[in-house]
PDB file of C-alpha atoms and ligand atoms in Angstrom:
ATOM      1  CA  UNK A  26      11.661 -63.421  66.911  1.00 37.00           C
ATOM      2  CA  UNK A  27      15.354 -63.050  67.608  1.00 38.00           C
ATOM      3  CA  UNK A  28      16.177 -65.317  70.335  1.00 43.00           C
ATOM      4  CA  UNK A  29      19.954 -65.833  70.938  1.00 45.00           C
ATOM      5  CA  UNK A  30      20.143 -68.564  74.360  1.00 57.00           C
ATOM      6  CA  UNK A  31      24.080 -67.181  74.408  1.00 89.00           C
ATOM      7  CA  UNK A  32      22.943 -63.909  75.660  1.00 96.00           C
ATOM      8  CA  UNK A  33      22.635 -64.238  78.794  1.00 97.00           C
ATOM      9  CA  UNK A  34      21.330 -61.795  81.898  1.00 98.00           C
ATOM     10  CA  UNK A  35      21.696 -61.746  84.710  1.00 98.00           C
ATOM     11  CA  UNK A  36      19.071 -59.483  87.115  1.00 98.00           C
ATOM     12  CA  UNK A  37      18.942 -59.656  90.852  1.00 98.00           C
ATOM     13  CA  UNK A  38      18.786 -56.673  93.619  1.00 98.00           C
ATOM     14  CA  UNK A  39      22.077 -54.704  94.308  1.00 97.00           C
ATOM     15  CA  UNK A  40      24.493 -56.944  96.323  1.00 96.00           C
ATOM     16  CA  UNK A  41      23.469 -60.047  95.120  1.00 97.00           C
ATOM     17  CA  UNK A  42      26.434 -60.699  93.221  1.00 96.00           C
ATOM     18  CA  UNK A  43      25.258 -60.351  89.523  1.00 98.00           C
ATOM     19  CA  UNK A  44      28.838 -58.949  88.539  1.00 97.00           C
ATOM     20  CA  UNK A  45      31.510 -61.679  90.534  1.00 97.00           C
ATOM     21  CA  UNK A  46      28.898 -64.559  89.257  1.00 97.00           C
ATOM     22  CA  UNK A  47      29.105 -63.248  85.644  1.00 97.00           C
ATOM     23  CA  UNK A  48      32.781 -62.688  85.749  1.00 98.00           C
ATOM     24  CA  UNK A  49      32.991 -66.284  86.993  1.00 96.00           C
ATOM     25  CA  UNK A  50      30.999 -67.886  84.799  1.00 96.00           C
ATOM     26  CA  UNK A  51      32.775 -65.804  81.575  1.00 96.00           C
ATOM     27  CA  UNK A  52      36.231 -67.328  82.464  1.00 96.00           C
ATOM     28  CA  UNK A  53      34.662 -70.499  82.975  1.00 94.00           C
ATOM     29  CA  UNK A  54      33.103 -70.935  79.952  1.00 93.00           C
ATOM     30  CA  UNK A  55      35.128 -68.198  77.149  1.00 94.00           C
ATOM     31  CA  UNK A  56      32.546 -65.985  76.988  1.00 95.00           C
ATOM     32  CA  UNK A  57      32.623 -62.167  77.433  1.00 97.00           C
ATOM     33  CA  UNK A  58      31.935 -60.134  80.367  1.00 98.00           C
ATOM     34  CA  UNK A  59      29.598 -57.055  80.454  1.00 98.00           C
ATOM     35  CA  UNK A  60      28.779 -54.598  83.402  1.00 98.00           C
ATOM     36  CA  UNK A  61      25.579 -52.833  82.289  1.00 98.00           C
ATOM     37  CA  UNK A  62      26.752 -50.406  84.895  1.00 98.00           C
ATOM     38  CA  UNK A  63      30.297 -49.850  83.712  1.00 98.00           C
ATOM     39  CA  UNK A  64      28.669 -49.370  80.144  1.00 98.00           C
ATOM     40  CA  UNK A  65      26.553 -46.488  81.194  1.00 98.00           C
ATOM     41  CA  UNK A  66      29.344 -44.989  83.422  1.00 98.00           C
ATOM     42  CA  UNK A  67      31.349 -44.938  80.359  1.00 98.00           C
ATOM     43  CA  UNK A  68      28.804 -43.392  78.245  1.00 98.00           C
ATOM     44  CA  UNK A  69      27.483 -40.760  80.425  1.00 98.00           C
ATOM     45  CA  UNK A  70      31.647 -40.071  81.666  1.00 98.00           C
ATOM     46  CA  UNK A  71      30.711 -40.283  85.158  1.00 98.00           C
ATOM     47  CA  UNK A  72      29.589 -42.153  88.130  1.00 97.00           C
ATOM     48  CA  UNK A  73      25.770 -43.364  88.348  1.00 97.00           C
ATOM     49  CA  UNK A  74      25.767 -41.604  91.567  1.00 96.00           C
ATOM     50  CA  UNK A  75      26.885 -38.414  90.298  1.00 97.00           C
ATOM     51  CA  UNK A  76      24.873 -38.585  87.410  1.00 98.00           C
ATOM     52  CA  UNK A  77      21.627 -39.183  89.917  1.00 97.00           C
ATOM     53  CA  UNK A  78      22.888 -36.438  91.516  1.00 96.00           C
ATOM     54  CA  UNK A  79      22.583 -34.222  88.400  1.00 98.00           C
ATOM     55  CA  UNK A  80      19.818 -35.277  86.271  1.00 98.00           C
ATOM     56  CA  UNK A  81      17.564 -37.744  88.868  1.00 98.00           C
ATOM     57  CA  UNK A  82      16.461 -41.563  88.635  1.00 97.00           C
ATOM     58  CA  UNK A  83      14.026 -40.825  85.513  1.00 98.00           C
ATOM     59  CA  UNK A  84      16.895 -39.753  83.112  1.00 98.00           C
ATOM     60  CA  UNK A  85      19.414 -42.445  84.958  1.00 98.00           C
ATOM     61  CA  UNK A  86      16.211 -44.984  83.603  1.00 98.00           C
ATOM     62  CA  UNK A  87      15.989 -43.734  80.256  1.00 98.00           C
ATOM     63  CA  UNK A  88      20.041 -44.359  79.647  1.00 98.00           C
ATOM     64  CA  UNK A  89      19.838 -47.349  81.065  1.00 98.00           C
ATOM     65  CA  UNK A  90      17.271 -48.581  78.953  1.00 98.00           C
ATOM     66  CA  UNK A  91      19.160 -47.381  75.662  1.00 98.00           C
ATOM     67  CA  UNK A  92      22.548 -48.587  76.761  1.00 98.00           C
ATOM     68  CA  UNK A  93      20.685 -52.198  77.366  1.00 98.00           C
ATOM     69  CA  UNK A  94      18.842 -52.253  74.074  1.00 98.00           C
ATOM     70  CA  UNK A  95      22.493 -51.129  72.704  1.00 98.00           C
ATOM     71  CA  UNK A  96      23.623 -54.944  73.105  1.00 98.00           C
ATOM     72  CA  UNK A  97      20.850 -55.830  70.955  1.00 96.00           C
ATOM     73  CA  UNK A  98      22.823 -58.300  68.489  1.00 94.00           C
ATOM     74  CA  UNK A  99      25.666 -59.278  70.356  1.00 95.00           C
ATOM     75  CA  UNK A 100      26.307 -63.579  70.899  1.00 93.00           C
ATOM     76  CA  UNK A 101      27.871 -65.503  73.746  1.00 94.00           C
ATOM     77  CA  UNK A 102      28.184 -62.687  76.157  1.00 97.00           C
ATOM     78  CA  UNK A 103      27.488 -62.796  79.578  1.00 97.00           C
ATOM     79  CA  UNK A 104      25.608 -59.318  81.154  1.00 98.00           C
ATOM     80  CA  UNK A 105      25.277 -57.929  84.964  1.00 98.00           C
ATOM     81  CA  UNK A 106      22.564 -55.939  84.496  1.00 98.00           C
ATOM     82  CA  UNK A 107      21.460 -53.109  86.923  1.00 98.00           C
ATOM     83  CA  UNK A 108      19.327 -54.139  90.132  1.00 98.00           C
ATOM     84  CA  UNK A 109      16.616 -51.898  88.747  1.00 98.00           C
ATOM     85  CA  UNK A 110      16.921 -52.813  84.984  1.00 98.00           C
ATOM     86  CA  UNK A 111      14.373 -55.077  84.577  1.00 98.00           C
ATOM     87  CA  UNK A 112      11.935 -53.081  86.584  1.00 98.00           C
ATOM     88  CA  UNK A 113      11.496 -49.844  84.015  1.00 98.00           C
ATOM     89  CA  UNK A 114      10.409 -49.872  80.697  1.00 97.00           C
ATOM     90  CA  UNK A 115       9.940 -53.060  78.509  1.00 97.00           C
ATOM     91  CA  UNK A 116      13.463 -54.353  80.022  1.00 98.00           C
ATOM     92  CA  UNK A 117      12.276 -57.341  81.519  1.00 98.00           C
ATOM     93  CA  UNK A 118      10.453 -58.189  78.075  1.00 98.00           C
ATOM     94  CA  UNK A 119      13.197 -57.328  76.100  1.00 98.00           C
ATOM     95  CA  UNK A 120      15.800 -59.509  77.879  1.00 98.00           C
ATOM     96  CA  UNK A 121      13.383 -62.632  77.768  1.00 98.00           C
ATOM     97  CA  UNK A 122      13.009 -61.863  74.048  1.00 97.00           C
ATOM     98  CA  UNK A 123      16.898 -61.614  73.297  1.00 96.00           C
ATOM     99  CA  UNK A 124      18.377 -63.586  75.681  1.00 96.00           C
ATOM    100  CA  UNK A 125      17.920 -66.566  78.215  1.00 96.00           C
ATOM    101  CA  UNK A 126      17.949 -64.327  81.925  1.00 97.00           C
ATOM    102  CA  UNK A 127      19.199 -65.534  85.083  1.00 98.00           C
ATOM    103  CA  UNK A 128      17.451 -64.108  88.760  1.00 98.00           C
ATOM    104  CA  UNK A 129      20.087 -64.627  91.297  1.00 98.00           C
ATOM    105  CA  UNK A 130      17.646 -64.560  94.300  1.00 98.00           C
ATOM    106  CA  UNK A 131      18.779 -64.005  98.024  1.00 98.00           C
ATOM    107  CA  UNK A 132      17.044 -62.847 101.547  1.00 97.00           C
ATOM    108  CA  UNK A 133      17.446 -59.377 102.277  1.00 97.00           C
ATOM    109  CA  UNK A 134      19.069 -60.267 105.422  1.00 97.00           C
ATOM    110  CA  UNK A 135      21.537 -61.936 103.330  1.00 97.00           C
ATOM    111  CA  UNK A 136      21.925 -58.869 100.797  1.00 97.00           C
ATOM    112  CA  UNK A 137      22.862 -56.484 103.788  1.00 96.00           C
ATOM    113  CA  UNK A 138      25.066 -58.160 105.250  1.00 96.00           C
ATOM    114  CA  UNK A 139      27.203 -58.433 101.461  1.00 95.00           C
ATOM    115  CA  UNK A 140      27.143 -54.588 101.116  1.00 95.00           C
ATOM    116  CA  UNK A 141      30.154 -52.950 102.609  1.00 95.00           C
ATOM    117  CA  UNK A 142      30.019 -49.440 103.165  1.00 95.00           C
ATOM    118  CA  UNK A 143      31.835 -48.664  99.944  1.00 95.00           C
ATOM    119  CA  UNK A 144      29.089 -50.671  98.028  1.00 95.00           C
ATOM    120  CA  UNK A 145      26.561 -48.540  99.603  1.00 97.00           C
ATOM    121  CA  UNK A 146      28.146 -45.208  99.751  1.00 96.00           C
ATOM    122  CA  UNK A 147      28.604 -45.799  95.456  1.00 95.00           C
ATOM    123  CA  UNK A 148      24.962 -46.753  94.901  1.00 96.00           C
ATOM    124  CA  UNK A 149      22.394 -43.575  95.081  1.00 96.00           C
ATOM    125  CA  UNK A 150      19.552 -45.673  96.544  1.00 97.00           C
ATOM    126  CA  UNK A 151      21.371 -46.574  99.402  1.00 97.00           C
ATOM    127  CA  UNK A 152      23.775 -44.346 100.443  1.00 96.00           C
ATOM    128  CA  UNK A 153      23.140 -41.920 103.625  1.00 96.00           C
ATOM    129  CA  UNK A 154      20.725 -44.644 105.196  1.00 97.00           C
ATOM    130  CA  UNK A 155      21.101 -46.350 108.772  1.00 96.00           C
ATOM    131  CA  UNK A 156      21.882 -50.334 108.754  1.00 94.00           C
ATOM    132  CA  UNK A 157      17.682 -50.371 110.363  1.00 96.00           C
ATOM    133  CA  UNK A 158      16.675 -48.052 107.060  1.00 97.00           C
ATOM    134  CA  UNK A 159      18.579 -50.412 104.712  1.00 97.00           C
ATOM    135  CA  UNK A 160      16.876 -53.603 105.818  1.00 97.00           C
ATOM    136  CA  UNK A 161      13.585 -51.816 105.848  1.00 98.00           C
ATOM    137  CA  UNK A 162      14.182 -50.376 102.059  1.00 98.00           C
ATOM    138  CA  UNK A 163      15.861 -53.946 101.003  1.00 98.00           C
ATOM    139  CA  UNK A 164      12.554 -55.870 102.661  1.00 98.00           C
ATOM    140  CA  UNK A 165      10.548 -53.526 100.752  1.00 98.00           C
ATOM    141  CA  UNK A 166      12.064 -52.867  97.465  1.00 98.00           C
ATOM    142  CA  UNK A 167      12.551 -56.700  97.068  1.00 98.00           C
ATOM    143  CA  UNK A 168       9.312 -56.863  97.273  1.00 98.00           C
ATOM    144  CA  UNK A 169       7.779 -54.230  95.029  1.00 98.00           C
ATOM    145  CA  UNK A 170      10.352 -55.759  91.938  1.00 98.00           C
ATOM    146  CA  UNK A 171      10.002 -59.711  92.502  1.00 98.00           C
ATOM    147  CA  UNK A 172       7.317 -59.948  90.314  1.00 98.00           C
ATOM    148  CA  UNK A 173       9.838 -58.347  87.589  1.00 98.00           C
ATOM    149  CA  UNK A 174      12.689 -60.356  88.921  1.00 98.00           C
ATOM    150  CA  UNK A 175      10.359 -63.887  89.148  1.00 98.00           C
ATOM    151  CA  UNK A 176      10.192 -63.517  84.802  1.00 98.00           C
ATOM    152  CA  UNK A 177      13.731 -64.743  84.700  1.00 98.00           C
ATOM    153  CA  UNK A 178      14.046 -68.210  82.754  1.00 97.00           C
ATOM    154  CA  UNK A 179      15.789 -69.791  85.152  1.00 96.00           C
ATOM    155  CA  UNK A 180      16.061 -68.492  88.976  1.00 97.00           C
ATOM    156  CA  UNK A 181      19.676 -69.038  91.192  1.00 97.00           C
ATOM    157  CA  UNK A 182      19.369 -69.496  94.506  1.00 97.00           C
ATOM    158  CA  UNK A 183      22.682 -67.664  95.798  1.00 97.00           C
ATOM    159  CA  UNK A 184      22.981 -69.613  99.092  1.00 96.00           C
ATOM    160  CA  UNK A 185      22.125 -72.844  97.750  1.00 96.00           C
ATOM    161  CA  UNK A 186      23.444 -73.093  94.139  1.00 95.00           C
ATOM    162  CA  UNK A 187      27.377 -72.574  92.842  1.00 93.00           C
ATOM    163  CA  UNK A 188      28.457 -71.594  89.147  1.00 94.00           C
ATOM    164  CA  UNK A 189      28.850 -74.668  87.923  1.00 94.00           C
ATOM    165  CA  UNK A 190      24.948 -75.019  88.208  1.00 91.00           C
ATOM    166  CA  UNK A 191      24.806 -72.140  86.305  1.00 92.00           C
ATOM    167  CA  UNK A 192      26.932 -73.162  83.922  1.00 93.00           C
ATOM    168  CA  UNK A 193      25.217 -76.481  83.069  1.00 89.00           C
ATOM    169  CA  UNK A 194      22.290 -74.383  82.643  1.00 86.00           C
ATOM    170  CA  UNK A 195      23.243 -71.923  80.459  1.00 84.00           C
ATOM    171  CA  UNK A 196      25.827 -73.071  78.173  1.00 74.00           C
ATOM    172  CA  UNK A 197      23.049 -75.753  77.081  1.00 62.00           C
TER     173      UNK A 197
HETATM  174  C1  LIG B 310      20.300 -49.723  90.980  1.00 89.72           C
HETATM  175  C2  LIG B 310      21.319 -50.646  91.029  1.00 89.72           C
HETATM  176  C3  LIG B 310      22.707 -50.328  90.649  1.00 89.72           C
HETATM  177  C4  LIG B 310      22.745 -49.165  89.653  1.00 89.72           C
HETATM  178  C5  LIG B 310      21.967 -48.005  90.175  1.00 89.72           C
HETATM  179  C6  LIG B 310      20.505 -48.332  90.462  1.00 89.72           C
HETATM  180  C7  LIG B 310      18.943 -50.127  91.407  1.00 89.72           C
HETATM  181  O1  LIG B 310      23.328 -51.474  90.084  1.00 89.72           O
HETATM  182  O2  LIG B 310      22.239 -49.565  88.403  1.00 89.72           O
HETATM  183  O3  LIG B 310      22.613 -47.546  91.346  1.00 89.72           O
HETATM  184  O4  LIG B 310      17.975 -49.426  91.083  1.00 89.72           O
HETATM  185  O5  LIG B 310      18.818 -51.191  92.058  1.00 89.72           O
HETATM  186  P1  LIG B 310      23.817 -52.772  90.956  1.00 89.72           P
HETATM  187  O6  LIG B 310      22.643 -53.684  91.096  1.00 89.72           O
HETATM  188  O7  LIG B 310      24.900 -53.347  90.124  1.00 89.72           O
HETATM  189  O8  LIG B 310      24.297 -52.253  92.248  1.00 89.72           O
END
């Protein structure tokens, strides 16, 4: 089994902070900084939204998988992942088998108020929906991919915990 602890994931629902918490805790302790997002966007040359727009969530899922399994190999990295990655495929599987993943867990209350419009005019799942729709959608999407989410290693409690927790954890 290839199991590197300095690969580390981080998996939580859109808005929970997965990409300011990684780029945090990269600075803080040398390691590198990857947006699974930013990764795909490069590869597929445009935005995830447009690309939803063009070819649908199934082919968005299949990319995201490869571009994932593409960091197979790679040490002392820090990842955001998606906030759907490790709900498709063998993602969740494959990041406890390479890696050491990190659940940054918050209320949806708490998520919708940390979206600005930008952040959900940009993401395909969201945009177009009333604040009343979003909660609804956040309550129950949350709750259809916890039991993904809950296979994290170690869970971070977003309003409770602060990097350096994180860190102590991680860089073990
Ligand atoms: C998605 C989350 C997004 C992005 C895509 C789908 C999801 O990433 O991968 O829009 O299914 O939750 P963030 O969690 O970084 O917003």
């Amino acid at each position: 089994m290839n199991k590197d602890p300095n690969l580390i994931f981080l998996i939580g629902f859109m808005g929970c902070g997965k990409s300011t918490l990684g780029k945090k805790v990269a600075t803080k302790t040398g390691y590198s900084f990857i947006d699974l997002d930013d990764l795909i966007c490069q590869k597929i040359n445009m935005s995830i939204s447009e690309y939803f727009d063009l070819h649908g969530e199934a082919a968005f899922r299949e990319i995201e998988r490869e571009t994932l399994h593409s960091l197979y190999g790679i040490k002392n990295t820090i990842v955001a992942t998606g906030g759907g990655t490790p709900c498709y495929d063998d993602n969740m599987q494959w990041m406890n088998k390479n890696g050491k993943t990190v659940y940054l867990k918050i209320p949806p209350k708490a998520l919708l108020s940390r979206l600005s419009q930008k952040d959900i005019d940009s993401r395909p799942l969201l945009k177009g929906k009333s604040h009343e729709e979003l909660l609804a959608f956040i309550e129950s999407k949350l709750e259809e991919r916890s039991p993904f989410y809950k296979q994290a290693k170690i869970i971070y409690d977003v309003l409770q915990s602060n990097p350096k927790d994180l860190i102590k954890q991680i860089v073990l």
